[in-house]
Coordinates of C-alpha atoms and ligand atoms in Angstrom, one line a residue:
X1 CA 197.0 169.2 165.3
X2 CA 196.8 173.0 165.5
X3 CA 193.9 174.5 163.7
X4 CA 195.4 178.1 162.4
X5 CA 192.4 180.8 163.2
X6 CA 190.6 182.2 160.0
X7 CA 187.4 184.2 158.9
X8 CA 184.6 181.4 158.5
X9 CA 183.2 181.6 155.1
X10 CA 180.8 178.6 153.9
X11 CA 183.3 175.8 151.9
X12 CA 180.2 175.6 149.0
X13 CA 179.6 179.3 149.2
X14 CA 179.5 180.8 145.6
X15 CA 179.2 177.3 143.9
X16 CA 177.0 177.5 141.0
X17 CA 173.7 176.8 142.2
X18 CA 171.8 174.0 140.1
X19 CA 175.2 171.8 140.8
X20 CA 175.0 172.6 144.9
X21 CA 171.3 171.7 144.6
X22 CA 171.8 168.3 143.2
X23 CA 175.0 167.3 145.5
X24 CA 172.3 168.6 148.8
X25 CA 169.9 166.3 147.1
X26 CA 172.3 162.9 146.7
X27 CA 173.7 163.6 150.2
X28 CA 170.3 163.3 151.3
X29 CA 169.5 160.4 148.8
X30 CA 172.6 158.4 150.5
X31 CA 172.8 159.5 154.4
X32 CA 169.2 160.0 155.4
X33 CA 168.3 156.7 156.3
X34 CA 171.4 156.3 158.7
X35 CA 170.7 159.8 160.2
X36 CA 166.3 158.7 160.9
X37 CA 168.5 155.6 162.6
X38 CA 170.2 158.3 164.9
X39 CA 167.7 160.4 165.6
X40 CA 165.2 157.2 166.2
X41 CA 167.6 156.2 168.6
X42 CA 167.5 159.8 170.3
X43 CA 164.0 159.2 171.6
X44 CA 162.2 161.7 169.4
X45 CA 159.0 161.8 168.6
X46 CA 155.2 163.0 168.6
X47 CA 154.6 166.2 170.2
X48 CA 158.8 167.0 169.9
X49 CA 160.1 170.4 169.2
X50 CA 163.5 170.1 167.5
X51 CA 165.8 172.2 165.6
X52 CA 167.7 171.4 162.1
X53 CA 171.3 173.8 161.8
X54 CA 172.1 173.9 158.3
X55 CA 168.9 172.3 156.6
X56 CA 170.3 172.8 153.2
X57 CA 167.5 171.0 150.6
X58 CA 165.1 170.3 154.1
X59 CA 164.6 166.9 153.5
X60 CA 165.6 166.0 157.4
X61 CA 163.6 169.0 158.5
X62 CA 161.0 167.4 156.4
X63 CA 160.9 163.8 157.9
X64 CA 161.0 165.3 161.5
X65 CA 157.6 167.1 161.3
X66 CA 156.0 163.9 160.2
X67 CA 157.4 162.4 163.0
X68 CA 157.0 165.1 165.8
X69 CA 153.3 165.3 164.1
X70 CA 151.3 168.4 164.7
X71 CA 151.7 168.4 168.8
X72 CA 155.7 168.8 167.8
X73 CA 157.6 171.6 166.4
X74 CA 160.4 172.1 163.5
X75 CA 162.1 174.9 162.9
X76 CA 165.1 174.8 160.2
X77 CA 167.8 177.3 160.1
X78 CA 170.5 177.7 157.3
X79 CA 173.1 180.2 156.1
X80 CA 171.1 180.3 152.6
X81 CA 167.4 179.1 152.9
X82 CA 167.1 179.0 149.1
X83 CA 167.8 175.4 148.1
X84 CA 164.2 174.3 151.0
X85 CA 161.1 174.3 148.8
X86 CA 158.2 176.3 151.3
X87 CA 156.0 174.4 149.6
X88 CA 157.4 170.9 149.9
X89 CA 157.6 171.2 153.6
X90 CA 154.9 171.6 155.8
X91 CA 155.2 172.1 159.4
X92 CA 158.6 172.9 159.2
X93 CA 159.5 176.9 159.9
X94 CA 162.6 178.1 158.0
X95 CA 164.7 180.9 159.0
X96 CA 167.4 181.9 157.0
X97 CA 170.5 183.1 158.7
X98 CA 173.1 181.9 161.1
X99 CA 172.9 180.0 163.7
X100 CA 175.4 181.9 166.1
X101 CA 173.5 184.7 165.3
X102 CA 170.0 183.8 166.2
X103 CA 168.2 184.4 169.1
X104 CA 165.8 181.4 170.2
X105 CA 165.2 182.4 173.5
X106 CA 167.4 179.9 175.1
X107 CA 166.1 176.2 175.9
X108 CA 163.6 175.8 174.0
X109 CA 164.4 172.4 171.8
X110 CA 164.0 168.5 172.8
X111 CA 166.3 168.1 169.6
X112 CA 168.8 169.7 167.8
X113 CA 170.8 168.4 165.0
X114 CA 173.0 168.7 162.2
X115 CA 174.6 167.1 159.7
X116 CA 177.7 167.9 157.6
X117 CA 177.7 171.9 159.2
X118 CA 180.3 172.3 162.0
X119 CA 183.0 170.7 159.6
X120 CA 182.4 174.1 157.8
X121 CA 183.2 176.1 160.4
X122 CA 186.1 177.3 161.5
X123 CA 185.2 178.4 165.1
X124 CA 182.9 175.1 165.2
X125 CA 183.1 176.1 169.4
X126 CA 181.0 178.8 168.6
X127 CA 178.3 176.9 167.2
X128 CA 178.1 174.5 169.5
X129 CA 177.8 177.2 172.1
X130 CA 174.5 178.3 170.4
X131 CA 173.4 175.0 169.8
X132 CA 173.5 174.3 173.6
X133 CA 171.7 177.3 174.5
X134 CA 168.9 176.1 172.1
X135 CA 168.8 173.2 173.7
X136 CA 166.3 172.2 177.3
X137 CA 168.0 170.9 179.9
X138 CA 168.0 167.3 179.4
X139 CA 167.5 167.6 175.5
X140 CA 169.4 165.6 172.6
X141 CA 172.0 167.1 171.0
X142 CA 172.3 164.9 167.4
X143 CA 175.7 166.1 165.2
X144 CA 176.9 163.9 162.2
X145 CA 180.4 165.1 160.8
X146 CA 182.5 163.5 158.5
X147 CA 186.0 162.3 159.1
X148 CA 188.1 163.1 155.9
X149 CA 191.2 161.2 157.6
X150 CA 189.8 158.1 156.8
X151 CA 189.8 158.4 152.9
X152 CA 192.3 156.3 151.0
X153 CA 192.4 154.5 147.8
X154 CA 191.7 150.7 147.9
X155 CA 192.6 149.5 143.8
X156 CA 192.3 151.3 140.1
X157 CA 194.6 152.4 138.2
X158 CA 194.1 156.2 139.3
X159 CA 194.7 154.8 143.0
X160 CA 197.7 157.1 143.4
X161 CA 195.9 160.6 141.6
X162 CA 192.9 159.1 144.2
X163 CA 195.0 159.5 146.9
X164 CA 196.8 162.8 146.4
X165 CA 193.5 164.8 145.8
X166 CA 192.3 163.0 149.0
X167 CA 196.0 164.9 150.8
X168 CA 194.9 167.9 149.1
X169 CA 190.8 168.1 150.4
X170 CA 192.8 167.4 153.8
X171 CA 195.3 170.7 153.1
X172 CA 192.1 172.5 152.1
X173 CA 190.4 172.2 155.4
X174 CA 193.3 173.1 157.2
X175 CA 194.3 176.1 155.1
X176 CA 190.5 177.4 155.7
X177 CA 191.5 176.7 159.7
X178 CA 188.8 173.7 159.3
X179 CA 189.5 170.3 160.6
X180 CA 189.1 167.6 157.8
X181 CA 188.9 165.1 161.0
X182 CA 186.2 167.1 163.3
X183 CA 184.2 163.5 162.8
X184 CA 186.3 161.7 164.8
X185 CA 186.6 164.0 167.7
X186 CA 183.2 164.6 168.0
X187 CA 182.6 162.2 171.3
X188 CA 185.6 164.0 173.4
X189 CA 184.3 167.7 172.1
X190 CA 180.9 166.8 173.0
X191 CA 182.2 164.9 176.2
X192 CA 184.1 167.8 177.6
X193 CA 181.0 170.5 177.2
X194 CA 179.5 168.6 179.6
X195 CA 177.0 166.2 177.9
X196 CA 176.4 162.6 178.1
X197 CA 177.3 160.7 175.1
X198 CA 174.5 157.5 174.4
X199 CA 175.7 156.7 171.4
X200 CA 178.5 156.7 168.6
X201 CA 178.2 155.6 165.2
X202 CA 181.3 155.5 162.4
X203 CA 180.4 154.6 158.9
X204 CA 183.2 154.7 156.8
X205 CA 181.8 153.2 153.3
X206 CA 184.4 151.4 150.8
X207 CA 183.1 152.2 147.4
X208 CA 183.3 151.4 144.2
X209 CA 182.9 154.6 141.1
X210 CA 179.6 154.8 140.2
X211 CA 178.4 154.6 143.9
X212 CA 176.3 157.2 145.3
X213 CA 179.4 158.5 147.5
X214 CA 181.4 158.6 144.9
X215 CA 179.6 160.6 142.6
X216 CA 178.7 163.0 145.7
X217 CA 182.5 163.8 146.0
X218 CA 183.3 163.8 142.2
X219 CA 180.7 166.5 142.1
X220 CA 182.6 167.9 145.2
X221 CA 185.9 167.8 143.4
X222 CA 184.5 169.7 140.4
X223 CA 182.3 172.7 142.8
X224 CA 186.3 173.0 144.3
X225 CA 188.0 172.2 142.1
X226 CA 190.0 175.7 142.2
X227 CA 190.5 175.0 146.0
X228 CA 191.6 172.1 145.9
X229 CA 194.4 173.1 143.0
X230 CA 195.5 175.7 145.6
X231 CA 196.8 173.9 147.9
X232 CA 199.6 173.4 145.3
X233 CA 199.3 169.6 146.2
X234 CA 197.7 168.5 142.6
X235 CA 197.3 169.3 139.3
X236 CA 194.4 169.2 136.6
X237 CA 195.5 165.8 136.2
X238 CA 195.3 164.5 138.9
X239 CA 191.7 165.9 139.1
X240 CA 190.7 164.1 136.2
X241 CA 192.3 161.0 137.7
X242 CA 189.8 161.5 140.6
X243 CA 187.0 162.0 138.1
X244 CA 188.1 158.7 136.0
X245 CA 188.7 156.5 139.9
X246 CA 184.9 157.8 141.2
X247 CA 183.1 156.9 137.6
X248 CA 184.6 153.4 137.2
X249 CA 183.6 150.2 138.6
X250 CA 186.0 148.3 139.2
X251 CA 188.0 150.8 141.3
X252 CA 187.2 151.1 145.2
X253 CA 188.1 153.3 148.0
X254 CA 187.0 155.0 150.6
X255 CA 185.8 158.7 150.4
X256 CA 185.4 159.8 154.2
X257 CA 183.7 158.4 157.2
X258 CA 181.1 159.7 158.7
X259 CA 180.6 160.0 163.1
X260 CA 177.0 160.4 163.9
X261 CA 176.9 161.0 168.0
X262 CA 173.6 161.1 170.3
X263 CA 174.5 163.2 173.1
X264 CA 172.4 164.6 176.2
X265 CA 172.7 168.3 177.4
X266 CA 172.3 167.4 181.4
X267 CA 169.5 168.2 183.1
X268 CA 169.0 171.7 185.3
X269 CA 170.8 170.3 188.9
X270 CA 168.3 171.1 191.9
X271 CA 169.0 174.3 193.8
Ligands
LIG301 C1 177.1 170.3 153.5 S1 175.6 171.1 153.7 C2 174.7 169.9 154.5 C3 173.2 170.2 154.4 C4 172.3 169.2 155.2 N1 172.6 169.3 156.7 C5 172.5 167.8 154.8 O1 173.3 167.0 155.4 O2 171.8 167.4 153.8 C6 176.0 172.3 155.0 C7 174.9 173.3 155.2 O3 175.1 174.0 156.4 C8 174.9 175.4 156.2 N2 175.7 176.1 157.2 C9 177.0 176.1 157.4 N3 177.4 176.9 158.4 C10 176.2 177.4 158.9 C11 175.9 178.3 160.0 N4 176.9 178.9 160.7 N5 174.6 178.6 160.3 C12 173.6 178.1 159.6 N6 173.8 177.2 158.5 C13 175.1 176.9 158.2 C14 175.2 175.6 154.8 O4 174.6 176.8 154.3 C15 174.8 174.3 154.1 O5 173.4 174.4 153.6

């Protein structure tokens, strides 16, 4: 697939605030535990200084300075610093701004990781690029990106308006030069910059409405709504079919999937 070249602007950006806040805080409700499994399985721990791209509500940022304890280090770094509560997260330093444009005088981090961020970026390359040079030789690079590709209607009788706003969230990432699939790439991306891959996880949850996925993307549909309308693939009633499919129970599907990938940055070669 070609991915047309546009301006990067945030996919949430402008959504009305007390809605973005509680969608950050299901997403972390419903994928934190499988992301502590990841970055468990990264190695990190006490006396660890690691870096979160694109904190959003800090929750992640959070559980890592318990872990790293006060030997370790956390700093957290997103676009828009205002959904973290200062308060709520000690031993965590947030900086807002981003990531591609932030100096952190090169290797410094054991860890970085991120969750959900590059799929919001169009020139994804370029972070990656300053997530590597954040990185020490030898340090874990963690990334967790969703695979929209994988979404498709299962039973319900809004199956089929299920299934076209699904097509359209895919036409919206492209049309925003995004890839709706980055998820499933991540291995071979991460592969050919160089780093060891030591592990690859792809959860790709069937759900029924009502579950904690569903609700996260019904909230989705209504935050972009307008975007998704103009891709010209949909109309308002077929949004209101998605609304009806993620709120009942007896229809199921799948939303997206999500690839979570532990990957080493190799160590400095000996000159
Ligand atoms: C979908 S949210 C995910 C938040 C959090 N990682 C989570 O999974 O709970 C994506 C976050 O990435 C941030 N973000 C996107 N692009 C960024 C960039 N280039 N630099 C820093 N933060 C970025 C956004 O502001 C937003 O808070």
């Amino acid at each position: 697939m070609s991915i047309p070249m546009a301006e990067d602007s945030y996919t949430f950006a402008g959504s009305e605030r007390a809605r973005e806040l509680e969608r950050l805080r299901r997403i972390e409700g419903f994928f934190d535990p499988a992301s502590w499994r990841l970055l468990k399985a990264s190695g990190m721990g006490p006396g660890w200084s690691c870096l979160e791209v694109g904190a959003g509500a800090g929750s992640i940022a959070s559980w890592m300075a318990e872990r790293v304890g006060q030997e370790g280090e956390v700093v957290a770094v997103d676009l828009d610093v205002g959904f973290m509560d200062a308060s709520q997260l000690p031993g965590v330093r947030i900086i807002e701004g981003d990531i591609r444009r932030l100096d952190f005088h090169a290797a410094r981090f054991d860890l970085v990781h991120a969750r959900y961020v590059l799929i919001h970026n169009a020139h994804f390359q370029d972070l990656l690029d300053a997530m590597l040079a954040a990185l020490k030789p030898g340090g874990r690079l963690v990334l967790e990106e969703p695979d929209f590709t994988a979404a498709r209607g299962a039973s319900g009788p809004d199956i089929a308006a299920f299934d076209r706003v699904n097509q359209a969230i895919l036409a919206m990432f492209q049309a925003e030069g995004k890839d709706p699939g980055l998820g499933l790439r991540l291995p071979a991306i991460l592969a050919s910059r160089g780093l060891a891959i030591e592990a690859v996880e792809n959860e790709v949850p069937l759900c029924p409405g009502g579950h904690p996925l569903s609700e996260i993307m019904s909230l989705s549909a209504t935050q972009l709504q307008d975007k998704y309308l103009a891709t010209g693939r949909i109309s308002a009633e077929d949004l209101a079919g998605y609304a009806r499919f993620a709120a009942d129970p007896a229809a199921w599907g799948i939303y997206y999937g999500t690839v979570g990938v532990v990957a080493r940055k190799p160590a400095k070669t000996a000159d």
